[in-house]
Coordinates of C-alpha atoms in Angstrom, one line a residue:
X1104 CA -1.5 45.9 186.3
X1105 CA 1.9 45.0 187.8
X1106 CA 5.1 45.2 185.8
X1107 CA 7.1 42.0 185.3
X1108 CA 10.3 44.1 185.6
X1109 CA 9.4 44.8 189.2
X1110 CA 9.4 41.1 190.2
X1111 CA 11.8 40.3 193.0
X1112 CA 14.6 38.0 191.9
X1113 CA 14.8 39.3 188.3
X1114 CA 18.3 40.3 187.5
X1115 CA 19.3 43.8 186.3
X1116 CA 20.3 42.3 182.9
X1117 CA 16.9 40.6 182.6
X1118 CA 15.1 43.8 183.6
X1119 CA 16.8 45.6 180.9
X1120 CA 16.0 42.9 178.3
X1121 CA 12.3 43.0 179.3
X1122 CA 12.3 46.8 179.0
X1123 CA 13.9 46.6 175.6
X1124 CA 11.4 44.0 174.5
X1125 CA 8.5 46.1 175.7
X1126 CA 9.9 49.1 173.8
X1127 CA 10.4 47.0 170.7
X1128 CA 6.9 45.5 170.7
X1129 CA 5.1 48.6 171.8
X1130 CA 2.0 48.9 174.0
X1131 CA -0.3 45.9 174.3
X1132 CA -3.4 46.2 171.9
X1133 CA -6.6 47.0 173.7
X1134 CA -8.2 43.8 172.7
X1135 CA -6.4 40.5 173.2
X1136 CA -5.9 38.1 170.3
X1137 CA -7.1 34.5 170.3
X1138 CA -4.0 32.9 171.6
X1139 CA -3.6 35.3 174.5
X1140 CA -7.2 34.4 175.5
X1141 CA -6.2 30.8 175.6
X1142 CA -3.7 31.6 178.4
X1143 CA -6.6 33.0 180.4
X1144 CA -8.6 29.8 179.8
X1145 CA -10.9 31.5 177.4
X1146 CA -12.1 30.3 173.9
X1147 CA -13.0 33.4 171.8
X1148 CA -15.4 31.7 169.3
X1149 CA -16.1 35.0 167.6
X1150 CA -12.4 35.1 166.5
X1151 CA -12.3 31.7 164.8
X1152 CA -15.9 30.6 164.1
X1153 CA -17.3 30.2 161.6
X1154 CA -14.2 29.5 159.5
X1155 CA -13.6 32.6 157.4
X1156 CA -14.7 32.8 153.8
X1157 CA -13.3 35.2 151.3
X1158 CA -15.0 37.8 149.2
X1159 CA -16.6 35.8 146.3
X1160 CA -15.5 38.3 143.6
X1161 CA -11.9 38.2 144.8
X1162 CA -12.0 34.4 145.3
X1163 CA -13.1 34.0 141.7
X1164 CA -10.3 36.4 140.5
X1165 CA -7.8 34.4 142.6
X1166 CA -9.0 31.1 141.2
X1167 CA -8.3 32.3 137.7
X1168 CA -4.8 33.5 138.6
X1169 CA -3.9 30.4 140.5
X1170 CA -5.0 28.2 137.6
X1171 CA -2.8 30.2 135.2
X1172 CA 0.0 30.1 137.7
X1173 CA -0.2 26.3 138.2
X1174 CA -0.3 25.6 134.5
X1175 CA 2.9 27.6 134.1
X1176 CA 4.6 26.0 137.0
X1177 CA 3.7 22.5 135.9
X1178 CA 4.6 22.9 132.3
X1179 CA 7.2 25.7 131.9
X1180 CA 8.9 26.6 135.1
X1181 CA 12.6 25.5 135.2
X1182 CA 12.6 24.2 138.8
X1183 CA 15.5 21.8 138.3
X1184 CA 17.6 24.4 136.4
X1185 CA 17.0 27.0 139.1
X1186 CA 18.1 24.6 141.8
X1187 CA 21.2 23.3 140.0
X1188 CA 22.4 26.6 138.5
X1189 CA 21.6 28.6 141.6
X1190 CA 19.8 31.3 139.8
X1191 CA 16.2 32.3 138.9
X1192 CA 16.4 33.4 135.2
X1193 CA 15.2 36.9 134.5
X1194 CA 12.6 35.6 132.1
X1195 CA 11.0 33.8 135.0
X1196 CA 10.8 37.0 137.1
X1197 CA 9.4 38.9 134.1
X1198 CA 6.8 36.1 133.5
X1199 CA 5.6 36.3 137.2
X1200 CA 5.4 40.1 136.9
X1201 CA 3.4 39.8 133.7
X1202 CA 1.0 37.3 135.3
X1203 CA 0.5 39.7 138.2
X1204 CA 1.9 37.4 140.8
X1205 CA 4.7 39.7 141.9
X1206 CA 2.3 42.6 142.3
X1207 CA -0.7 40.8 143.7
X1208 CA -1.0 42.7 147.0
X1209 CA -0.1 46.1 145.6
X1210 CA -3.2 48.3 145.2
X1211 CA -4.7 48.6 141.8
X1212 CA -4.2 52.3 141.7
X1213 CA -0.5 51.7 141.6
X1214 CA -0.7 48.9 138.9
X1215 CA -1.0 45.9 141.3
X1216 CA -3.7 43.3 141.6
X1217 CA -5.2 44.6 144.8
X1218 CA -5.5 41.1 146.3
X1219 CA -5.9 40.4 150.0
X1220 CA -3.5 38.4 152.1
X1221 CA -5.4 35.1 151.8
X1222 CA -5.4 35.2 148.0
X1223 CA -1.7 36.1 148.0
X1224 CA -0.9 33.1 150.2
X1225 CA -2.9 30.8 147.9
X1226 CA -0.5 31.8 145.1
X1227 CA 2.5 31.2 147.4
X1228 CA 1.2 27.8 148.4
X1229 CA 0.9 26.9 144.7
X1230 CA 4.5 28.1 143.9
X1231 CA 5.7 26.2 147.0
X1232 CA 4.4 22.9 145.4
X1233 CA 6.9 23.3 142.5
X1234 CA 9.8 25.5 143.5
X1235 CA 10.9 26.6 147.0
X1236 CA 13.4 29.1 145.6
X1237 CA 10.8 31.0 143.6
X1238 CA 8.4 31.0 146.6
X1239 CA 11.1 32.7 148.7
X1240 CA 11.9 35.2 146.0
X1241 CA 8.2 36.2 145.6
X1242 CA 7.7 36.3 149.3
X1243 CA 10.8 38.4 150.0
X1244 CA 9.6 40.9 147.4
X1245 CA 6.0 41.4 148.5
X1246 CA 5.8 40.2 152.1
X1247 CA 8.7 42.2 153.4
X1248 CA 10.5 44.0 150.5
X1249 CA 7.7 46.4 149.4
X1250 CA 5.3 45.7 152.3
X1251 CA 6.8 48.4 154.4
X1252 CA 6.1 50.9 151.6
X1253 CA 2.5 49.7 151.2
X1254 CA 1.8 49.9 155.0
X1255 CA 3.9 52.9 156.1
X1256 CA 4.8 54.9 152.9
X1257 CA 3.6 58.4 152.2
X1258 CA 1.3 59.0 149.2
X1259 CA 4.3 60.6 147.4
X1260 CA 6.5 57.6 148.2
X1261 CA 3.9 55.1 147.0
X1262 CA 3.3 57.0 143.7
X1263 CA 7.0 57.2 143.0
X1264 CA 8.0 53.6 143.8
X1265 CA 5.0 51.2 143.8
X1266 CA 4.2 51.2 140.1
X1267 CA 7.7 49.8 139.3
X1268 CA 7.5 47.3 142.1
X1269 CA 4.2 46.1 140.7
X1270 CA 5.4 45.7 137.1
X1271 CA 9.1 45.0 136.8
X1272 CA 11.4 45.8 139.7
X1273 CA 12.2 43.6 142.7
X1274 CA 12.6 44.9 146.2
X1275 CA 14.7 43.7 149.2
X1276 CA 14.5 44.1 153.0
X1277 CA 17.8 44.8 154.8
X1278 CA 17.5 43.8 158.5
X1279 CA 20.0 41.1 159.3
X1280 CA 23.7 41.9 159.8
X1281 CA 26.9 39.9 160.5
X1282 CA 26.2 40.4 164.2
X1283 CA 22.4 40.7 164.1
X1284 CA 20.0 37.8 163.5
X1285 CA 17.1 37.2 165.8
X1286 CA 18.2 40.1 167.9
X1287 CA 16.6 42.7 165.5
X1288 CA 17.1 45.5 168.0
X1289 CA 20.8 45.1 168.0
X1290 CA 21.4 46.9 164.7
X1291 CA 25.0 48.1 164.2
X1292 CA 24.3 50.0 161.0
X1293 CA 23.8 53.7 161.8
X1294 CA 22.2 56.7 160.3
X1295 CA 22.5 60.4 161.4
X1296 CA 20.8 63.5 160.0
X1297 CA 23.2 65.7 158.0
X1298 CA 24.0 69.2 159.2
X1299 CA 21.7 70.8 156.6
X1300 CA 18.9 68.4 157.7
X1301 CA 18.3 67.3 154.1
X1302 CA 19.9 63.8 154.2
X1303 CA 20.6 60.8 156.5
X1304 CA 24.2 59.6 156.4
X1305 CA 24.0 55.8 156.4
X1306 CA 26.9 53.5 157.4
X1307 CA 27.1 49.8 158.0
X1308 CA 26.7 46.4 156.5
X1309 CA 23.8 44.1 155.8
X1310 CA 23.7 40.3 155.3
X1311 CA 21.1 37.8 154.0
X1312 CA 19.2 40.4 151.9
X1313 CA 17.2 38.1 149.6
X1314 CA 17.3 39.4 146.0
X1315 CA 19.6 42.3 147.2
X1316 CA 21.8 42.0 144.1
X1317 CA 18.7 42.2 141.8
X1318 CA 16.6 44.7 143.7
X1319 CA 15.9 48.3 142.6
X1320 CA 14.8 49.3 146.1
X1321 CA 15.9 48.4 149.6
X1322 CA 14.3 49.0 153.0
X1323 CA 17.2 49.4 155.4
X1324 CA 17.1 49.3 159.2
X1325 CA 19.6 51.4 161.0
X1326 CA 20.3 52.8 164.5
X1327 CA 19.7 56.5 165.1
X1328 CA 20.4 58.7 168.1
X1329 CA 17.2 60.5 169.0
X1330 CA 16.8 63.9 170.5
X1331 CA 16.2 62.4 174.0
X1332 CA 19.6 60.7 173.9
X1333 CA 18.1 57.2 173.3
X1334 CA 19.2 55.1 170.3
X1335 CA 16.4 53.7 168.3
X1336 CA 15.9 52.0 164.9
X1337 CA 15.0 54.1 161.8
X1338 CA 13.9 52.6 158.5
X1339 CA 15.2 54.2 155.3
X1340 CA 14.6 53.5 151.6
X1341 CA 17.7 53.2 149.4
X1342 CA 18.2 52.5 145.7
X1343 CA 21.3 50.7 144.4
X1344 CA 22.5 53.6 142.3
X1345 CA 23.3 55.7 145.4
X1346 CA 26.9 56.6 146.0
X1347 CA 28.5 54.5 148.7
X1348 CA 26.4 51.4 148.3
X1349 CA 28.5 48.3 147.5
X1350 CA 26.9 44.9 146.8
X1351 CA 30.1 43.1 147.5
X1352 CA 28.7 39.6 147.6
X1353 CA 25.8 38.7 145.4
X1354 CA 25.3 35.0 146.1
X1355 CA 26.0 32.5 148.9
X1356 CA 25.6 28.8 148.0
X1357 CA 23.1 27.1 150.3
X1358 CA 21.8 23.7 151.2
X1359 CA 18.3 24.5 149.8
X1360 CA 16.4 27.4 148.1
X1361 CA 19.5 27.5 146.0
X1362 CA 18.0 29.7 143.3
X1363 CA 17.6 32.7 145.7
X1364 CA 20.4 35.2 146.0
X1365 CA 21.3 36.5 149.5
X1366 CA 23.4 39.7 149.1
X1367 CA 25.9 41.3 151.4
X1368 CA 25.6 45.1 151.1
X1369 CA 28.0 47.7 152.5
X1370 CA 26.9 51.3 153.1
X1371 CA 29.6 53.9 153.3
X1372 CA 28.5 57.5 154.0
X1373 CA 25.5 57.0 151.8
X1374 CA 23.4 60.2 151.5
X1375 CA 19.8 59.1 151.8
X1376 CA 17.3 62.0 151.1
X1377 CA 15.0 62.8 154.0
X1378 CA 12.1 62.0 151.6
X1379 CA 13.2 58.4 151.9
X1380 CA 12.4 58.1 155.6
X1381 CA 10.0 55.2 156.1
X1382 CA 7.3 55.9 158.7
X1383 CA 8.9 57.9 161.5
X1384 CA 12.3 58.3 163.0
X1385 CA 12.9 55.7 165.7
X1386 CA 10.0 53.5 164.5
X1387 CA 11.9 51.2 162.2
X1388 CA 11.4 48.1 164.3
X1389 CA 7.7 48.7 164.3
X1390 CA 8.0 48.6 160.5
X1391 CA 10.1 45.5 160.6
X1392 CA 7.9 43.5 163.0
X1393 CA 4.7 44.5 161.2
X1394 CA 6.2 43.2 157.9
X1395 CA 7.3 40.0 159.5
X1396 CA 3.6 39.3 160.4
X1397 CA 3.1 38.9 156.6
X1398 CA 6.4 37.2 155.9
X1399 CA 5.6 34.5 158.5
X1400 CA 2.4 33.6 156.6
X1401 CA 3.9 33.4 153.2
X1402 CA 6.7 31.3 154.5
X1403 CA 4.0 29.0 155.9
X1404 CA 2.2 28.9 152.6
X1405 CA 5.3 27.9 150.6
X1406 CA 6.0 25.2 153.2
X1407 CA 2.5 24.0 153.0
X1408 CA 2.6 23.7 149.2
X1409 CA 5.8 21.7 149.4
X1410 CA 4.4 19.4 152.1
X1411 CA 1.2 18.7 150.2
X1412 CA 3.2 17.9 147.1
X1413 CA 5.6 15.6 149.0
X1414 CA 2.6 13.9 150.7
X1415 CA 0.8 13.2 147.4
X1416 CA 4.0 11.8 145.8
X1417 CA 4.8 9.6 148.8
X1418 CA 1.3 8.1 149.0
X1419 CA 1.3 7.3 145.3
X1420 CA 4.7 5.7 145.8
X1421 CA 3.5 3.7 148.7
X1422 CA 0.7 2.3 146.6
X1423 CA 2.9 1.3 143.7
X1424 CA 6.2 0.3 145.3
X1425 CA 6.1 -3.4 146.3
X1426 CA 8.4 -5.1 148.8
X1427 CA 8.0 -8.7 150.2
X1428 CA 5.0 -9.2 147.9
X1429 CA 2.9 -6.3 149.0
X1430 CA 2.6 -2.5 148.4
X1431 CA 4.3 -0.4 151.0
X1432 CA 1.0 1.3 151.7
X1433 CA -0.3 -1.9 153.4
X1434 CA 2.5 -1.9 155.9
X1435 CA 1.4 -0.5 159.3
X1436 CA 4.3 1.9 159.9
X1437 CA 3.9 3.3 156.4
X1438 CA 0.2 3.7 157.0
X1439 CA 1.1 5.6 160.2
X1440 CA 3.2 8.0 158.2
X1441 CA 0.5 8.5 155.6
X1442 CA -2.1 9.3 158.3
X1443 CA 0.3 11.7 160.0
X1444 CA 1.0 13.5 156.7
X1445 CA -2.7 13.9 156.0
X1446 CA -3.4 15.1 159.5
X1447 CA -0.6 17.7 159.7
X1448 CA -1.3 19.1 156.2
X1449 CA -5.0 19.6 157.0
X1450 CA -4.2 21.3 160.3
X1451 CA -1.5 23.5 158.7
X1452 CA -3.9 24.6 156.0
X1453 CA -6.5 25.4 158.7
X1454 CA -3.9 27.5 160.7
X1455 CA -2.5 29.3 157.7
X1456 CA -5.8 30.5 156.2
X1457 CA -7.2 31.4 159.6
X1458 CA -4.2 33.6 160.2
X1459 CA -4.4 35.3 156.8
X1460 CA -8.1 35.9 157.4
X1461 CA -7.2 37.7 160.6
X1462 CA -4.8 39.9 158.7
X1463 CA -7.3 40.6 156.0
X1464 CA -9.9 41.7 158.5
X1465 CA -7.4 43.9 160.3
X1466 CA -7.3 42.2 163.7
X1467 CA -5.5 44.4 166.2
X1468 CA -3.6 41.8 168.2
X1469 CA -2.1 39.4 165.6
X1470 CA 1.6 39.1 166.5
X1471 CA 1.3 35.9 168.5
X1472 CA -1.0 34.3 165.9
X1473 CA 1.4 34.9 163.1
X1474 CA 4.3 33.6 165.1
X1475 CA 2.3 30.4 165.9
X1476 CA 1.4 30.1 162.3
X1477 CA 5.0 30.2 161.3
X1478 CA 6.2 27.8 163.9
X1479 CA 3.4 25.3 163.4
X1480 CA 3.4 25.2 159.6
X1481 CA 7.2 25.0 159.4
X1482 CA 7.5 22.3 162.1
X1483 CA 4.6 20.2 160.8
X1484 CA 5.5 20.7 157.2
X1485 CA 9.1 19.5 157.9
X1486 CA 7.6 16.4 159.5
X1487 CA 5.5 15.7 156.5
X1488 CA 8.4 16.1 154.1
X1489 CA 10.6 13.9 156.3
X1490 CA 7.8 11.2 156.3
X1491 CA 7.6 11.4 152.5
X1492 CA 11.3 11.0 152.2
X1493 CA 11.2 7.9 154.5
X1494 CA 8.4 6.3 152.5
X1495 CA 10.2 6.8 149.2
X1496 CA 13.4 5.5 150.7
X1497 CA 16.6 5.7 148.7
X1498 CA 14.7 6.9 145.6
X1499 CA 13.5 9.9 147.6
X1500 CA 17.1 10.8 148.3
X1501 CA 17.9 10.9 144.5
X1502 CA 18.2 14.3 142.9
X1503 CA 16.1 13.3 140.0
X1504 CA 13.1 12.9 142.3
X1505 CA 11.6 16.2 143.6
X1506 CA 11.2 15.0 147.2
X1507 CA 15.0 15.6 147.6
X1508 CA 14.7 19.2 146.5
X1509 CA 11.6 19.8 148.7
X1510 CA 13.5 18.2 151.6
X1511 CA 16.4 20.6 151.2
X1512 CA 14.2 23.7 150.5
X1513 CA 12.1 23.0 153.6
X1514 CA 14.7 23.0 156.3
X1515 CA 15.4 26.7 156.2
X1516 CA 11.8 27.4 157.3
X1517 CA 12.5 26.4 160.8
X1518 CA 15.2 29.1 161.0
X1519 CA 14.2 32.2 159.1
X1520 CA 11.5 34.8 159.9
X1521 CA 12.4 34.2 163.6
X1522 CA 14.0 30.9 164.6
X1523 CA 11.5 28.5 166.0
X1524 CA 13.5 28.2 169.2
X1525 CA 13.1 32.0 169.7
X1526 CA 9.4 31.9 168.6
X1527 CA 8.6 29.3 171.3
X1528 CA 9.8 31.7 174.0
X1529 CA 8.0 34.6 172.3
X1530 CA 4.7 32.8 172.3
X1531 CA 5.1 32.0 176.0
X1532 CA 6.3 35.5 177.0
X1533 CA 4.1 37.7 174.9
X1534 CA 1.1 35.3 174.9
X1535 CA 1.1 35.0 178.7
X1536 CA 2.4 38.5 179.6
X1537 CA -0.9 40.1 180.5
X1538 CA -2.0 37.1 182.6
X1539 CA 1.4 37.0 184.3
X1540 CA 1.3 40.7 185.2
X1541 CA -2.2 40.4 186.5
X1542 CA -1.2 37.5 188.7
X1543 CA 1.8 39.5 190.0
X1544 CA -0.5 42.5 190.7
X1545 CA -2.8 40.3 192.8
X1546 CA 0.1 38.9 194.7
X1547 CA 1.7 42.2 195.5
X1548 CA -1.4 44.3 196.1
X1549 CA -1.7 45.7 199.7
X1550 CA -4.1 43.9 202.0
X1551 CA -6.9 46.5 201.6
X1552 CA -6.9 46.2 197.9
X1553 CA -6.8 42.4 198.1
X1554 CA -10.0 42.5 200.1
X1555 CA -11.7 44.5 197.3
X1556 CA -10.4 42.0 194.8
X1557 CA -11.8 38.9 196.5
X1558 CA -14.1 37.9 193.6
X1559 CA -11.0 37.7 191.4
X1560 CA -8.6 36.4 194.0
X1561 CA -10.6 33.4 195.3
X1562 CA -10.8 31.5 191.9
X1563 CA -7.1 32.2 191.3
X1564 CA -6.2 30.9 194.8
X1565 CA -8.4 27.8 194.3
X1566 CA -6.4 27.1 191.1
X1567 CA -2.9 27.9 192.4
X1568 CA -3.1 26.5 196.0
X1569 CA -5.9 24.0 195.9
X1570 CA -5.5 22.6 192.4
X1571 CA -9.1 23.3 191.5
X1572 CA -9.3 23.9 187.7
X1573 CA -11.6 26.6 186.4
X1574 CA -14.6 25.4 184.4
X1575 CA -13.8 24.5 180.8
X1576 CA -15.0 27.0 178.2
X1577 CA -18.1 25.9 176.4
X1578 CA -17.5 25.5 172.6
X1579 CA -20.9 25.5 171.0
X1580 CA -22.4 25.9 167.5
X1581 CA -20.3 23.1 166.0
X1582 CA -21.8 20.2 164.0
X1583 CA -23.2 17.5 166.2
X1584 CA -20.6 15.0 165.1
X1585 CA -17.9 17.4 166.4
X1586 CA -19.1 17.9 169.9
X1587 CA -16.6 15.4 171.2
X1588 CA -13.5 17.2 169.8
X1589 CA -15.0 20.5 170.9
X1590 CA -15.5 19.3 174.5
X1591 CA -12.0 17.8 174.6
X1592 CA -10.6 21.1 173.4
X1593 CA -12.4 23.0 176.2
X1594 CA -10.9 20.6 178.8
X1595 CA -7.4 21.1 177.4
X1596 CA -7.8 24.9 177.5
X1597 CA -8.8 24.7 181.2
X1598 CA -5.8 22.5 182.0
X1599 CA -3.5 24.8 180.1
X1600 CA -4.3 28.0 182.1
X1601 CA -4.0 25.9 185.3
X1602 CA -0.6 24.6 184.3
X1603 CA 0.6 28.1 183.3
X1604 CA -0.4 29.4 186.7
X1605 CA 1.2 26.5 188.5
X1606 CA 4.5 26.9 186.6
X1607 CA 4.5 30.7 187.3
X1608 CA 4.1 30.0 191.0
X1609 CA 6.7 27.2 191.0
X1610 CA 9.5 29.0 189.2
X1611 CA 8.6 32.6 190.1
X1612 CA 11.2 35.0 188.7
X1613 CA 13.4 32.1 187.5
X1614 CA 10.9 31.4 184.7
X1615 CA 12.2 34.4 182.9
X1616 CA 15.3 32.3 181.9
X1617 CA 13.8 28.9 181.9
X1618 CA 13.4 28.5 178.1
X1619 CA 12.8 24.8 178.3
X1620 CA 9.8 25.3 180.7
X1621 CA 8.6 28.2 178.5
X1622 CA 8.7 26.0 175.5
X1623 CA 6.6 23.2 177.0
X1624 CA 3.8 25.7 177.7
X1625 CA 4.2 27.5 174.4
X1626 CA 3.9 24.1 172.5
X1627 CA 0.7 23.5 174.3
X1628 CA -0.6 27.0 173.3
X1629 CA 0.4 26.3 169.7
X1630 CA -1.4 22.9 169.7
X1631 CA -4.5 24.5 171.2
X1632 CA -4.6 27.2 168.5
X1633 CA -4.1 24.6 165.8
X1634 CA -6.8 22.4 167.3
X1635 CA -9.2 25.4 167.3
X1636 CA -8.5 26.3 163.7
X1637 CA -8.8 22.7 162.6
X1638 CA -12.1 22.3 164.4
X1639 CA -13.5 25.5 162.8
X1640 CA -12.4 24.4 159.3
X1641 CA -13.7 20.9 159.7
X1642 CA -17.0 22.2 161.1
X1643 CA -17.3 24.3 157.9
X1644 CA -16.5 21.3 155.7
X1645 CA -18.9 19.0 157.5
X1646 CA -21.8 21.5 157.3
X1647 CA -21.0 22.1 153.6
X1648 CA -20.7 18.4 152.6
X1649 CA -22.8 16.4 155.1
X1650 CA -22.4 12.7 154.3
X1651 CA -22.0 13.2 150.6
X1652 CA -18.7 14.9 150.3
X1653 CA -16.8 12.3 148.3
X1654 CA -13.4 10.8 148.8
X1655 CA -11.5 14.1 149.3
X1656 CA -13.9 15.2 152.0
X1657 CA -13.7 11.8 153.6
X1658 CA -9.9 12.0 153.6
X1659 CA -9.9 15.5 155.1
X1660 CA -12.4 14.6 157.9
X1661 CA -10.5 11.5 158.9
X1662 CA -7.2 13.5 158.8
X1663 CA -8.7 16.2 161.1
X1664 CA -10.0 13.6 163.5
X1665 CA -6.6 12.0 163.6
X1666 CA -5.0 15.4 164.2
X1667 CA -7.2 15.9 167.3
X1668 CA -5.8 12.7 168.8
X1669 CA -2.2 13.5 167.8
X1670 CA -2.7 17.0 169.3
X1671 CA -4.0 15.7 172.6
X1672 CA -1.2 13.3 172.9
X1673 CA 1.3 16.1 172.3
X1674 CA -0.4 18.4 174.8
X1675 CA -0.5 15.7 177.5
X1676 CA 3.2 15.0 176.9
X1677 CA 4.1 18.6 177.4
X1678 CA 2.1 18.7 180.6
X1679 CA 3.9 15.6 181.9
X1680 CA 7.3 17.1 181.0
X1681 CA 6.6 20.0 183.3
X1682 CA 6.9 17.5 186.2
X1683 CA 8.8 14.5 184.9
X1684 CA 11.8 15.5 182.8
X1685 CA 15.6 15.2 182.3
X1686 CA 16.4 18.9 182.9
X1687 CA 19.0 18.3 185.7
X1688 CA 21.1 15.9 183.7
X1689 CA 20.6 18.1 180.6
X1690 CA 22.2 21.0 182.3
X1691 CA 25.1 18.8 183.6
X1692 CA 25.6 17.3 180.1
X1693 CA 25.5 20.7 178.4
X1694 CA 28.0 22.2 180.9
X1695 CA 30.4 19.3 180.4
X1696 CA 30.2 19.4 176.6
X1697 CA 30.8 23.2 176.7
X1698 CA 33.7 22.8 179.1
X1699 CA 35.3 20.2 176.8
X1700 CA 34.8 22.5 173.8
X1701 CA 36.8 25.2 175.6
X1702 CA 39.8 23.0 175.4
X1703 CA 39.7 22.6 171.6
X1704 CA 41.7 25.0 169.4
X1705 CA 39.6 27.7 167.7
X1706 CA 41.6 27.2 164.5
X1707 CA 39.8 23.9 163.9
X1708 CA 36.4 25.5 163.8
X1709 CA 34.4 28.2 162.0
X1710 CA 33.9 31.1 164.4
X1711 CA 31.2 33.9 163.9
X1712 CA 32.9 36.7 162.0
X1713 CA 31.8 39.4 164.5
X1714 CA 32.0 37.4 167.7
X1715 CA 32.5 39.7 170.7
X1716 CA 34.9 37.2 172.2
X1717 CA 38.7 37.2 172.0
X1718 CA 38.4 34.4 169.4
X1719 CA 37.4 36.8 166.6
X1720 CA 39.6 36.2 163.6
X1721 CA 41.1 33.0 165.1
X1722 CA 38.8 30.4 163.6
X1723 CA 39.1 28.3 160.4
X1724 CA 38.3 30.2 157.2
X1725 CA 35.3 28.6 155.4
X1726 CA 36.1 27.2 152.0
X1727 CA 34.4 29.4 149.5
X1728 CA 36.3 28.6 146.3
X1729 CA 33.5 26.4 144.9
X1730 CA 30.8 28.9 145.5
X1731 CA 29.5 30.2 142.2
X1732 CA 29.5 34.0 142.0
X1733 CA 27.5 35.8 139.3
X1734 CA 28.6 39.0 137.6
X1735 CA 25.0 40.1 137.5
X1736 CA 24.1 43.4 135.9
X1737 CA 25.6 46.8 136.3
X1738 CA 24.4 48.6 139.4
X1739 CA 24.3 51.9 137.4
X1740 CA 20.7 51.0 136.5
X1741 CA 18.0 48.6 137.6
X1742 CA 17.8 45.2 135.8
X1743 CA 15.0 46.3 133.5
X1744 CA 16.3 49.7 132.5

C-alpha cells in the first residue's frame, strides 16, 4: 500500500504532520471498522445488524439502578442550586458513590459495579436529563479519570487505587494545557527519569482538569525524551499530596455546566515514583486516545438525555400554549420542529447505543465510530435543544424553566472531547486513509504491476474516469416495510465512495489542506452511519412490535422514517456543495476580515496566554473579579479522609 506522505505536491510541513498523526494513532487495525468500509462502498451488515441487545442479567441490574437514580434525580437532586452556586455539594457525590453510579464500570473485585459501557451510558443519559454538570462530573471520573487505570494499570496499581475510586474518591485526567487543546501531541509538560532511576521528575502546567481540585488521583500526560532521541508522551499517575503540586485555580466560571470545577494545576519538580507509570514510557497518547473513545460516548449520552428532556417539555408546551386561538402544536412550523426533534433523538439514541455495544464487544477498529458518535449526538442534540427553546419562546429563555439550563449546558458538547470541526477532518482523513493509500498505490504502480492489477484497476478507472458508479451494496434481512430505506441507503453508500474518489482525483495533494471539502465528505459518512444505526434499531423495533406497538412505537417509527428523509436531503446537499459552493468568495472574505483585524490594537482584545506570536502579554486582561473561587479542602488529604 502506498504512503500518503509520498504524494507529489504534499509540503514538507504536511508530510511531518501526517507522520506525527500516524505515530499518534498507531498502526491500522487488521480489520476495518464499519465507517471505514462505507468509504469503500461496503455495508458490513454483521457489524450493525441485528441491533445489539445486552446481557439480560446485566440489563435487569441496570434497570434497577437507573430506576433508583431517576427517582433520586427527580425528587432530591439540587440541579438549580448546583447551577446557581457553581458547585456540586459533597453530599451529592457521596450519594452517587453510595448508589454505585460513580463506580459502575469498575470491576466488582475492586468494589465497583462491573457494568459494561452500554449500562454506564444509560445512567449518564438519565443524569443528563436532569443535570448537565453532574453528568460531566460522573463522566470525567469514570470515562477518562480512572479509565486509564482500568485499561492500562498493572494489577498492583489497580489493587492500590481502584477500591477508593469505586467508593469515595474522584479522579481527574490532565491532558489539556494553556497551549494544548485539540493538539494532544503538543504537550509542554515534561518528565524525565531521575538519576537513580526511581522517580520521574515532572514539570509543567495543566488546564481544564475537570474535578482536579476535588480529585484524589490524576492521570497526567507529559513529554519524555526517549532512548532513541525522539520525544514522546508518557502518562503518569499523581496524587495531590505530592510535593510540588499546586492547584492554583480551582474553578473557572462558565456559560454552562457551571457546577463542574475545572482546575489549573502546576507541577514543579514533582517526584513521581516509577511505580506510577501508566502503561509504558512513550505510550501516553495511546492511553489518552483510548480513554477518549469512552468519554465521547458518555458525552453523547448526557447530551441525549438533555435533548430528550427538552423535546418532551417543548412538545407539552406546544400542546398547551395557545396563540391566535390555537395551540402552537397545530402551527406548521412548530410541527416541523417537533418532527425534527423526534427524528434526531431517535437517530442519536440509535448511534449512541450501537457505539457502546461495539465497545462492549471489543471491536478492534472503533476510533472513527466513537468520533462519529460524539459529533452526531452533540450536533443533533444541540439542534433539538435549540428547537425546544424556539417553541417555548421567551419562557424558554427564563432561568426558572429548565430549558434555559439545558441550552447552556449543551453548547460545550460541540467543543470538548475533540472539537467537532477537528473531528470532521479526522473522520475524513482516518476513515478514508486506507482507501486513499490504495488508490495512490494503483496510480503510482509500475506498468508491469498495473497489468497484474487489472481486475482491481478497471472498476476504479470506470468510476474515476467514466463516472460509472459501482453497484450499490445489498442490505438484506430487514423487515419488509423497511426495504425502501434499506435500498436508498445502499444507493447513497455507492454514491459516497464515488464522490470520495472523484474529490481525491480533482484535488489530489491539495485535499490534505482543504478542510471544507473534507468536511462535506465527512458529513456524508456521518449521516450514512447514523442511517445504518437507525435502520438497524427500527428493524429491531418493528420486528418486536409488529402493528401493535402502541403510541410510543408509532412515534418512534414515524420519527425514524422522517430521519431517513432528512438524512438523504443532507447527504444530497453535501454532494451538491462539492461542485456548487461559495468557497472562492469565502477565502476572499476571510482574507479581508483577517487583514482588517491586523490593523486593530491587541490591547482591545483577549489574546491566548501562550500565543507564539509577538502579541503575547499585549492583550486585554479578562475580568475575573466576579468569578467565585472556593477555598475547598486542604490538599494535605483527600476530601474523604
